[in-house]
JSON list of C-alpha atoms in Angstrom, two decimals:
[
{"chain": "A", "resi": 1334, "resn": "UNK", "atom": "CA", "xyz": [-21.30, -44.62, 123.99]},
{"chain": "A", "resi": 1335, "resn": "UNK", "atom": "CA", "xyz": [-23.38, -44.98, 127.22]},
{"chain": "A", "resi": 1336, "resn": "UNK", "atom": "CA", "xyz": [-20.88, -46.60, 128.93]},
{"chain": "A", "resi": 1337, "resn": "UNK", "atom": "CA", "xyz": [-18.36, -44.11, 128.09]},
{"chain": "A", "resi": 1338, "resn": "UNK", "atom": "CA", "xyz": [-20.31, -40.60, 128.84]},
{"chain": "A", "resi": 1339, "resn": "UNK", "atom": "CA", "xyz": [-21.16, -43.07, 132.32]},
{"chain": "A", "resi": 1340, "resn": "UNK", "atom": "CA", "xyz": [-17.41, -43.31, 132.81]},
{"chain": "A", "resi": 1341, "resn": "UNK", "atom": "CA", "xyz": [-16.44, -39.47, 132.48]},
{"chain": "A", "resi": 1342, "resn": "UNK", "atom": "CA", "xyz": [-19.37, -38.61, 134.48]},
{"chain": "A", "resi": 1343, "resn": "UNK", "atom": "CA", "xyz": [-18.08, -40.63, 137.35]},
{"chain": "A", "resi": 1344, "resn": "UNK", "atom": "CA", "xyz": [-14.29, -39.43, 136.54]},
{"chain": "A", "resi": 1345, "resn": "UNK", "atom": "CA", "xyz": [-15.69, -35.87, 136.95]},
{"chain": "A", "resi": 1346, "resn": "UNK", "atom": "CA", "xyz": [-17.81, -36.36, 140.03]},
{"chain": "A", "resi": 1347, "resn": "UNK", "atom": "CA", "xyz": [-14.58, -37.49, 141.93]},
{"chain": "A", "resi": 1348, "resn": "UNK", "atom": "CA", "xyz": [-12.83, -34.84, 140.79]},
{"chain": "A", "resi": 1349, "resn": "UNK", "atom": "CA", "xyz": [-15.21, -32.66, 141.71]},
{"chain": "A", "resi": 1350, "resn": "UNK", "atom": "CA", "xyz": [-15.07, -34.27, 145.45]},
{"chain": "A", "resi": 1351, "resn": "UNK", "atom": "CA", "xyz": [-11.82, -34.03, 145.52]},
{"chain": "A", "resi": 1352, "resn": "UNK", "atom": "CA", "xyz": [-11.61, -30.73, 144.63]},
{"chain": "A", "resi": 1353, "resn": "UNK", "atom": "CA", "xyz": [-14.32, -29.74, 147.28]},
{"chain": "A", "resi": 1354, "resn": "UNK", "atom": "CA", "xyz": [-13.02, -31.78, 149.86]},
{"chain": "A", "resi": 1355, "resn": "UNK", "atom": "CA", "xyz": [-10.84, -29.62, 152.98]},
{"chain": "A", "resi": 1356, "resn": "UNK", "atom": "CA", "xyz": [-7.29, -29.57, 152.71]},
{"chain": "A", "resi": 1357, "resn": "UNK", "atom": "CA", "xyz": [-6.69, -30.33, 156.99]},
{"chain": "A", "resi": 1358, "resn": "UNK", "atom": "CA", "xyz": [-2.83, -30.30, 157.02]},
{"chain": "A", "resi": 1359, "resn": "UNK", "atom": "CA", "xyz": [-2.75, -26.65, 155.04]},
{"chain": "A", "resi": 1360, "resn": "UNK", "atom": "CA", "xyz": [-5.39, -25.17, 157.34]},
{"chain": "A", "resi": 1361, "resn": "UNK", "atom": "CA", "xyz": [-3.83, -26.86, 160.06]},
{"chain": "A", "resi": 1362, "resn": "UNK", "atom": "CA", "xyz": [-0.81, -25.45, 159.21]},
{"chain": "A", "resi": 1363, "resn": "UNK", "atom": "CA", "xyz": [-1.99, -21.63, 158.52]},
{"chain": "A", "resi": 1364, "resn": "UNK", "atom": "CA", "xyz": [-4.00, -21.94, 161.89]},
{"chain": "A", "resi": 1365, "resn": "UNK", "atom": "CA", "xyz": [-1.13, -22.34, 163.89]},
{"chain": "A", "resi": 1366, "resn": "UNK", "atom": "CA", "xyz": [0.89, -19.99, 162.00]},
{"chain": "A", "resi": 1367, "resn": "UNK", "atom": "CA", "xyz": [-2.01, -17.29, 162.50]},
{"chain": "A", "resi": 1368, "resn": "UNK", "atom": "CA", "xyz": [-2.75, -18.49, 166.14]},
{"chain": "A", "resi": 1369, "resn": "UNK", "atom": "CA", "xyz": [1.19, -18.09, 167.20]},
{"chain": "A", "resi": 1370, "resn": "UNK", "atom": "CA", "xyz": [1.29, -14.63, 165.49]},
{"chain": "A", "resi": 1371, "resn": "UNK", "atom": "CA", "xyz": [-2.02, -13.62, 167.65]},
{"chain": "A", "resi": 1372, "resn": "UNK", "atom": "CA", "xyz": [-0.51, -15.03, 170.73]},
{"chain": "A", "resi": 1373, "resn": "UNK", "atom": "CA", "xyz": [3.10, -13.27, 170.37]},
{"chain": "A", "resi": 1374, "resn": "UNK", "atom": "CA", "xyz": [0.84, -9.70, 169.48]},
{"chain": "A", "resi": 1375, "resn": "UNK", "atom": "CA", "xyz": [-1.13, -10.48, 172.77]},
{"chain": "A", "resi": 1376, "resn": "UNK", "atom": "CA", "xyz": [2.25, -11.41, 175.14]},
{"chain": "A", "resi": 1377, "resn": "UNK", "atom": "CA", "xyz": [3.53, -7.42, 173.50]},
{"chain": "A", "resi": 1378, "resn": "UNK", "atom": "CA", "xyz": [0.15, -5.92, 174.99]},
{"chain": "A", "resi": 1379, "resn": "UNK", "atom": "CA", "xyz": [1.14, -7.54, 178.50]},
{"chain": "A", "resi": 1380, "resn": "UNK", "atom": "CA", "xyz": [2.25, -4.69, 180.58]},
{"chain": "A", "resi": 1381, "resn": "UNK", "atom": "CA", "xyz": [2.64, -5.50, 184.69]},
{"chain": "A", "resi": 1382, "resn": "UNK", "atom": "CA", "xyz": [0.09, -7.91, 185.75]},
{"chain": "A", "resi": 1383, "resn": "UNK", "atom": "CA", "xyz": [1.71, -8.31, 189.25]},
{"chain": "A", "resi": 1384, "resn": "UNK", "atom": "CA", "xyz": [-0.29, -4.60, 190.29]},
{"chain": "A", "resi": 1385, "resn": "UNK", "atom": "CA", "xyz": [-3.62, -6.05, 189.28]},
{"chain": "A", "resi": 1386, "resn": "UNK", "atom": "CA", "xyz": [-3.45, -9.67, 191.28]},
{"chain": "A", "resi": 1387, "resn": "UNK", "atom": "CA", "xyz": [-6.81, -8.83, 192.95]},
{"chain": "A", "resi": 1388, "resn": "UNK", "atom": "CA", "xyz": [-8.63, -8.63, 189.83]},
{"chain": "A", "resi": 1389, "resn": "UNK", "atom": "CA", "xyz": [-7.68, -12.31, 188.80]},
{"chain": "A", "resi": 1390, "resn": "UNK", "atom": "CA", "xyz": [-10.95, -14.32, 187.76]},
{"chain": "A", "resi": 1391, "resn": "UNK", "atom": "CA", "xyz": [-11.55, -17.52, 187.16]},
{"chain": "A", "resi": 1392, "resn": "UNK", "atom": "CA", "xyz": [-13.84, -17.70, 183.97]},
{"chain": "A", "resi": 1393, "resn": "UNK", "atom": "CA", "xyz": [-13.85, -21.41, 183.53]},
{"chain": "A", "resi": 1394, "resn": "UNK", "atom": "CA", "xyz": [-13.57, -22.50, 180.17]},
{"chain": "A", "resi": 1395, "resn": "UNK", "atom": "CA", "xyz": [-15.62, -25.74, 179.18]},
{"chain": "A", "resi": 1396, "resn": "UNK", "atom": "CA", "xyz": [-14.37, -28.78, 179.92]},
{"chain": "A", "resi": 1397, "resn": "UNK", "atom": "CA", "xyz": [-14.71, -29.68, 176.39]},
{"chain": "A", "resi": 1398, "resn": "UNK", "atom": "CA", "xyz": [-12.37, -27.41, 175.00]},
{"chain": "A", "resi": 1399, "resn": "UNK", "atom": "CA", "xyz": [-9.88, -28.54, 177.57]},
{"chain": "A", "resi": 1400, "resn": "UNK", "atom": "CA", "xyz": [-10.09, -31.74, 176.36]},
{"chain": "A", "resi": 1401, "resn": "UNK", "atom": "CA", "xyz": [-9.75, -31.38, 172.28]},
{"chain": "A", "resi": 1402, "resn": "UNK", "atom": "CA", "xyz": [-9.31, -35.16, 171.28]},
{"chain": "A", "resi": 1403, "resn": "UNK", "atom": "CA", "xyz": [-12.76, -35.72, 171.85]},
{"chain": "A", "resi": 1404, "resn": "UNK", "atom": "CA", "xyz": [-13.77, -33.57, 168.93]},
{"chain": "A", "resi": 1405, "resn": "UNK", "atom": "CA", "xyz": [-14.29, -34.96, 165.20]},
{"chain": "A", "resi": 1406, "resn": "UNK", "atom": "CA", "xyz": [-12.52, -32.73, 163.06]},
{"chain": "A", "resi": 1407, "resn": "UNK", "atom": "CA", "xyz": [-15.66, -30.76, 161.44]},
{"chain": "A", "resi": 1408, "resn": "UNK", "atom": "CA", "xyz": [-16.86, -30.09, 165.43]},
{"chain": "A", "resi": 1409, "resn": "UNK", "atom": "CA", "xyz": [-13.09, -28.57, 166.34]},
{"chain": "A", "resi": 1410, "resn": "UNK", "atom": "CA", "xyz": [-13.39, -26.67, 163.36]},
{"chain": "A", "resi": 1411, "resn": "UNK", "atom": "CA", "xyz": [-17.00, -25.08, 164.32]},
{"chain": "A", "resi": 1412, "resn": "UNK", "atom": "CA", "xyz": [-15.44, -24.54, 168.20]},
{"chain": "A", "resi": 1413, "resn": "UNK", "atom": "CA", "xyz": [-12.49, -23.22, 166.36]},
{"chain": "A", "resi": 1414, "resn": "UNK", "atom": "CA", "xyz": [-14.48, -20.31, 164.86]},
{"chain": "A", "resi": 1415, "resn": "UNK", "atom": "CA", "xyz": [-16.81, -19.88, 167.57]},
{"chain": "A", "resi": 1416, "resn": "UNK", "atom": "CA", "xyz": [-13.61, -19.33, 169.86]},
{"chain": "A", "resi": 1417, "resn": "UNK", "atom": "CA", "xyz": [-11.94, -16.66, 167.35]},
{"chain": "A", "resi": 1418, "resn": "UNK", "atom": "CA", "xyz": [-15.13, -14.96, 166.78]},
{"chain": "A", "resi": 1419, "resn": "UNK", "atom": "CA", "xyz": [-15.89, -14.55, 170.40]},
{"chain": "A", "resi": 1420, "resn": "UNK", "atom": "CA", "xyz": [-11.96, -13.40, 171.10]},
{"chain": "A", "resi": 1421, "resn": "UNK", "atom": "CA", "xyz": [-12.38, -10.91, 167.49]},
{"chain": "A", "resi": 1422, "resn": "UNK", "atom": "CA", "xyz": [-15.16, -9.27, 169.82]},
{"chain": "A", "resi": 1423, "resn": "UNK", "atom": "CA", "xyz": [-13.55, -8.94, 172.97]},
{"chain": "A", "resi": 1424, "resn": "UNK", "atom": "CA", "xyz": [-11.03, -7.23, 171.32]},
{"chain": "A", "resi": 1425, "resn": "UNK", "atom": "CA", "xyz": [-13.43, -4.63, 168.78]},
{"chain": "A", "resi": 1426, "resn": "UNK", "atom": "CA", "xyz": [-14.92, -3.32, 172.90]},
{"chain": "A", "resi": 1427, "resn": "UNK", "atom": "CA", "xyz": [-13.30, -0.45, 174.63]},
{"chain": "A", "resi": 1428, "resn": "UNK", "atom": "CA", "xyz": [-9.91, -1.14, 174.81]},
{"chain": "A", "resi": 1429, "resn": "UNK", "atom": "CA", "xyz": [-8.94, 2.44, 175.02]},
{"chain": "A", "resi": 1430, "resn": "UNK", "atom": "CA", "xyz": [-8.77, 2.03, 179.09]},
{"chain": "A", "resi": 1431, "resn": "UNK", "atom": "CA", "xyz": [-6.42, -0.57, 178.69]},
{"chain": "A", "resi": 1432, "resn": "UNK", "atom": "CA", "xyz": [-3.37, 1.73, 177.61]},
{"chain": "A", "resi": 1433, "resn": "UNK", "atom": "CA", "xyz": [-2.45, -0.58, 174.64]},
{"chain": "A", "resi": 1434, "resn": "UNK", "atom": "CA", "xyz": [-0.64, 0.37, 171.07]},
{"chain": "A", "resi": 1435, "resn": "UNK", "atom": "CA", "xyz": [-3.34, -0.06, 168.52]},
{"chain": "A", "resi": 1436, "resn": "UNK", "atom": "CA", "xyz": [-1.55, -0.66, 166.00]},
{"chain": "A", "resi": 1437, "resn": "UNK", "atom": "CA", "xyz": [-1.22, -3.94, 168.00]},
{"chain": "A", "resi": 1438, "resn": "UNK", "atom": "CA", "xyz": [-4.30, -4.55, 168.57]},
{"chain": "A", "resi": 1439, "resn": "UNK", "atom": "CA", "xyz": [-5.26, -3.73, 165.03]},
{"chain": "A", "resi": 1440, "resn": "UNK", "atom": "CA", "xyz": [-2.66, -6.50, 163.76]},
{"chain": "A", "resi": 1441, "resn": "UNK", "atom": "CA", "xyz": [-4.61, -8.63, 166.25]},
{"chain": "A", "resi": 1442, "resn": "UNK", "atom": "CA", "xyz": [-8.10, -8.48, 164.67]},
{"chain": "A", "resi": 1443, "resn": "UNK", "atom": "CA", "xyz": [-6.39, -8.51, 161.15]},
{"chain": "A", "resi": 1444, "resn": "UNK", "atom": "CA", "xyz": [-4.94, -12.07, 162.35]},
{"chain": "A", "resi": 1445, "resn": "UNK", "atom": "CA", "xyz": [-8.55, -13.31, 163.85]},
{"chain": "A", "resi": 1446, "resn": "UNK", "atom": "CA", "xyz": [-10.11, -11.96, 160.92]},
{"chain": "A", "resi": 1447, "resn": "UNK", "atom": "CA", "xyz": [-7.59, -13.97, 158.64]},
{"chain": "A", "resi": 1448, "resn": "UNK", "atom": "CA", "xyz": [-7.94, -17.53, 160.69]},
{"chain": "A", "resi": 1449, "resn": "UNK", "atom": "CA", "xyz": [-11.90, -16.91, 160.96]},
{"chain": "A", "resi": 1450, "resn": "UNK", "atom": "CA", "xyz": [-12.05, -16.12, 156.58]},
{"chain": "A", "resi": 1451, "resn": "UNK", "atom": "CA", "xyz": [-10.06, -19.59, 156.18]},
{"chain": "A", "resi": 1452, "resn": "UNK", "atom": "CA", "xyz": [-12.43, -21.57, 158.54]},
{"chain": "A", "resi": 1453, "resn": "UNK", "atom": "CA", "xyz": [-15.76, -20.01, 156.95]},
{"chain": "A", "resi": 1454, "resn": "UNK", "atom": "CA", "xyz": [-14.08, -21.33, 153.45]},
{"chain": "A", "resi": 1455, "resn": "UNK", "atom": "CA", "xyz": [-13.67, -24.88, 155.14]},
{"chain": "A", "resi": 1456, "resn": "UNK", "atom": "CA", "xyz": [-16.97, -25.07, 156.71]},
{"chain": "A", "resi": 1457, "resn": "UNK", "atom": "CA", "xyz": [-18.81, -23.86, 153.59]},
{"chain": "A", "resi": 1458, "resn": "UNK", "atom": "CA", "xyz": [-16.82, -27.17, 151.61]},
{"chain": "A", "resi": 1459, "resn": "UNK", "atom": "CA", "xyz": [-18.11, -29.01, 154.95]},
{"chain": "A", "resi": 1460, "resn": "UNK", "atom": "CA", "xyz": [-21.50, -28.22, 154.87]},
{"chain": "A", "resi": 1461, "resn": "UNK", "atom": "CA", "xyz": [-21.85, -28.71, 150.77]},
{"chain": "A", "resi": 1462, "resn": "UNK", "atom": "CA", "xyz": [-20.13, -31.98, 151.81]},
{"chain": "A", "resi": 1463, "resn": "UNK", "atom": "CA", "xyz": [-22.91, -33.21, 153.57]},
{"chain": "A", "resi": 1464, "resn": "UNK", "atom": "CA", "xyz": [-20.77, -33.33, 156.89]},
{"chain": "A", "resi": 1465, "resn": "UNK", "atom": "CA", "xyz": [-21.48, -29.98, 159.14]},
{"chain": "A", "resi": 1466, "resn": "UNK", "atom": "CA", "xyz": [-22.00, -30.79, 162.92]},
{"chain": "A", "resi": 1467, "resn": "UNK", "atom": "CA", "xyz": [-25.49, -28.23, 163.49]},
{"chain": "A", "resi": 1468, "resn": "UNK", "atom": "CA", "xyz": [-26.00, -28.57, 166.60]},
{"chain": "A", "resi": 1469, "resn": "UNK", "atom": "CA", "xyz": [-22.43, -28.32, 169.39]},
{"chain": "A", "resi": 1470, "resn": "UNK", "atom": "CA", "xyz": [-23.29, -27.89, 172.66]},
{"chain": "A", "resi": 1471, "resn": "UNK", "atom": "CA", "xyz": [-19.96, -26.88, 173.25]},
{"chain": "A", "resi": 1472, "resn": "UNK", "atom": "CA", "xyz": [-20.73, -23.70, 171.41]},
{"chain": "A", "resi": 1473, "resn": "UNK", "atom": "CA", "xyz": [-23.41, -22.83, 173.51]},
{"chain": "A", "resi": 1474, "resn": "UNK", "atom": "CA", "xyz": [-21.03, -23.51, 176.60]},
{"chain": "A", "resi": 1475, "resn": "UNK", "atom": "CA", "xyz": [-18.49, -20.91, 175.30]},
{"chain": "A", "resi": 1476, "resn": "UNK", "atom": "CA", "xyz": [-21.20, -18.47, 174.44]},
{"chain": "A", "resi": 1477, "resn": "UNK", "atom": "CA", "xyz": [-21.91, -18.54, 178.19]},
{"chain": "A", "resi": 1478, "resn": "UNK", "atom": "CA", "xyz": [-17.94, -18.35, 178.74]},
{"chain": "A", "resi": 1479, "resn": "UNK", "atom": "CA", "xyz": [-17.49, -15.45, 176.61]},
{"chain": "A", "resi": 1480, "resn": "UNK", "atom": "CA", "xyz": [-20.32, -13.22, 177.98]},
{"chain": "A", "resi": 1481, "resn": "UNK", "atom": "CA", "xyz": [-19.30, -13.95, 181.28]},
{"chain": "A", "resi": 1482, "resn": "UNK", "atom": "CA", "xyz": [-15.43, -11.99, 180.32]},
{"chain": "A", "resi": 1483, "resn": "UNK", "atom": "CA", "xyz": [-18.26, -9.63, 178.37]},
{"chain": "A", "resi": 1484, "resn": "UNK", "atom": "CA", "xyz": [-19.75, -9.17, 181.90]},
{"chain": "A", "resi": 1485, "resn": "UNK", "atom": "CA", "xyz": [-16.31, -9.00, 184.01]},
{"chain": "A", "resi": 1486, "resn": "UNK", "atom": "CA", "xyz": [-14.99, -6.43, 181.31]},
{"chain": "A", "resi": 1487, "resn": "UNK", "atom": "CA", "xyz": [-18.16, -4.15, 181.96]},
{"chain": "A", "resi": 1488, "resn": "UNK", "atom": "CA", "xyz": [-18.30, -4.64, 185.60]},
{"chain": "A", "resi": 1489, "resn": "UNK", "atom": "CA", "xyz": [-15.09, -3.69, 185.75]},
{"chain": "A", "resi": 1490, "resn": "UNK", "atom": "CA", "xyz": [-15.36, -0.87, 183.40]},
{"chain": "A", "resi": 1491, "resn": "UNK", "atom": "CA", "xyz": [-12.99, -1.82, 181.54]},
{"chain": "A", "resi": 1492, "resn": "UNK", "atom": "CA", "xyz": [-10.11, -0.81, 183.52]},
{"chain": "A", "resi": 1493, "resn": "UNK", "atom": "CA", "xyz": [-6.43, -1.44, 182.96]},
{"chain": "A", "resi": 1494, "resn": "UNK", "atom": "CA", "xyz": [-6.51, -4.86, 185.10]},
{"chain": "A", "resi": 1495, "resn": "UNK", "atom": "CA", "xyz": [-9.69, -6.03, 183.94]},
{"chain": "A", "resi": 1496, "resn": "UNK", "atom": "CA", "xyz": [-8.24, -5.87, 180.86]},
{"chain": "A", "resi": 1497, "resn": "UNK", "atom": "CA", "xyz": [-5.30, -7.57, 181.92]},
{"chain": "A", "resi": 1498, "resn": "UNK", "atom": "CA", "xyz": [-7.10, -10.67, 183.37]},
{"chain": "A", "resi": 1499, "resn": "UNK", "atom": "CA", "xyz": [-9.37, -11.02, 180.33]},
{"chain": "A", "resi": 1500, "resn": "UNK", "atom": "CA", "xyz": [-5.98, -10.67, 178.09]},
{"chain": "A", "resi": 1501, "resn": "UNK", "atom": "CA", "xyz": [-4.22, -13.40, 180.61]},
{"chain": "A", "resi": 1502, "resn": "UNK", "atom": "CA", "xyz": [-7.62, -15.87, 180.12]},
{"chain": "A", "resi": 1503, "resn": "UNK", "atom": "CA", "xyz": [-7.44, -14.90, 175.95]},
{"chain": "A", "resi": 1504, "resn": "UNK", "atom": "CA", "xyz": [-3.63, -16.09, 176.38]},
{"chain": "A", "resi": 1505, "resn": "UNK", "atom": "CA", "xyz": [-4.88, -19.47, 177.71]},
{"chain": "A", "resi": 1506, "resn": "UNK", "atom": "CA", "xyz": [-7.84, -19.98, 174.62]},
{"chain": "A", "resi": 1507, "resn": "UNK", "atom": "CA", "xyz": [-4.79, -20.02, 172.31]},
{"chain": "A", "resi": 1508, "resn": "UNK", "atom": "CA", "xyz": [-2.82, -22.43, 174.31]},
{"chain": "A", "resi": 1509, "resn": "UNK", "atom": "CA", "xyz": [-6.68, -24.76, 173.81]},
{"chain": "A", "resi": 1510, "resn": "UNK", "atom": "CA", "xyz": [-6.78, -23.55, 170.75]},
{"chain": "A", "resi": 1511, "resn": "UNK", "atom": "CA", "xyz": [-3.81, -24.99, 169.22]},
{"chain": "A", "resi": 1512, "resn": "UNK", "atom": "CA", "xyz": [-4.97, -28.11, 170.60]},
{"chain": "A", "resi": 1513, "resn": "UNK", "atom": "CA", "xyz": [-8.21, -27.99, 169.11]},
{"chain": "A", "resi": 1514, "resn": "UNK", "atom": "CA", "xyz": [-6.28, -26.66, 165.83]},
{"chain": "A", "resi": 1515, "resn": "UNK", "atom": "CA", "xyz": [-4.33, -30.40, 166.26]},
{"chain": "A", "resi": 1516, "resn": "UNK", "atom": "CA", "xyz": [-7.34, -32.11, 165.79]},
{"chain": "A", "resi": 1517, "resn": "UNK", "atom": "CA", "xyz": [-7.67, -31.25, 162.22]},
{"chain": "A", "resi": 1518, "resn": "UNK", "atom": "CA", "xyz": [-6.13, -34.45, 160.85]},
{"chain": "A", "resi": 1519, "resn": "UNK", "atom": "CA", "xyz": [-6.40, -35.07, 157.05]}
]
């Protein structure tokens, strides 16, 4: 009797495991889905960059991020959602300046909003897993990253070509974040 009620305990922890444990290929999947929708809504806000050339910037993303295969697959995640959140903000300021449909930039946040719900989902499973990286200090680099666009945008006040050069840099964290977005192997 012990033996058995031993048995269907274990049978149910590892079902219970299993069920908590991150599907990678499905969010990897979605993510890219999501992240190619938000970069195909950013390339129809592009309007003539050639008349704002002197307001280029170089904001110098970290290193890190440029180089994705150095990440375990619970740290791209947290970098992941540190990157969207940061982007979902840039795009919530005063973009009225920038001349841009809306409705486009609406369907924007909708799409960050959707990719940052799945990853909060995953790294809630991580974290009752045992297995959540705390501490990145590649999320404190991009925190400096992002308020430095944060200051450019407000320096600028947020005119049409600052907008421009901060929506030419965004364009570029997709292209690291479906890199990063790679990294989630099962």
């Amino acid at each position: 009797m012990t033996n058995r009620c031993t048995l269907q305990l274990t049978v149910l922890l590892c079902l219970t495991g299993a069920a908590l444990s991150v599907n990678y290929g499905k969010l990897r999947f979605q993510q890219r889905s999501s992240n190619s929708a938000c970069q195909d809504l950013l390339w129809q806000l592009i309007t003539s960059p050639q008349h704002c050339l002197d307001d280029r910037m170089d904001f110098q993303i970290p290193k890190q991020v440029e180089q994705p295969q150095q990440f375990q697959k619970e740290e791209a995640m947290v970098v992941i959602y540190e990157m969207l959140q940061q982007i979902h903000g840039i795009f919530r300021r005063n973009v009225s300046n920038a001349g841009w449909n809306e409705t486009i930039v609406e369907n924007l946040l909708e799409e960050l909003d959707e990719q940052m719900d799945r990853l909060e989902t995953a790294l809630e499973e991580i974290k009752q897993e045992g297995k959540f990286p705390w501490e990145s200090r590649t999320v404190l680099r991009l925190k400096t990253y992002y308020l430095g666009i944060f200051q450019y945008l407000k320096a600028k006040f947020y005119s049409r070509c600052a907008w421009t050069a901060v929506q030419v840099e965004i364009l570029r964290n997709f292209f690291f974040l479906n890199g990063l977005i790679g990294e989630l192997q099962d």
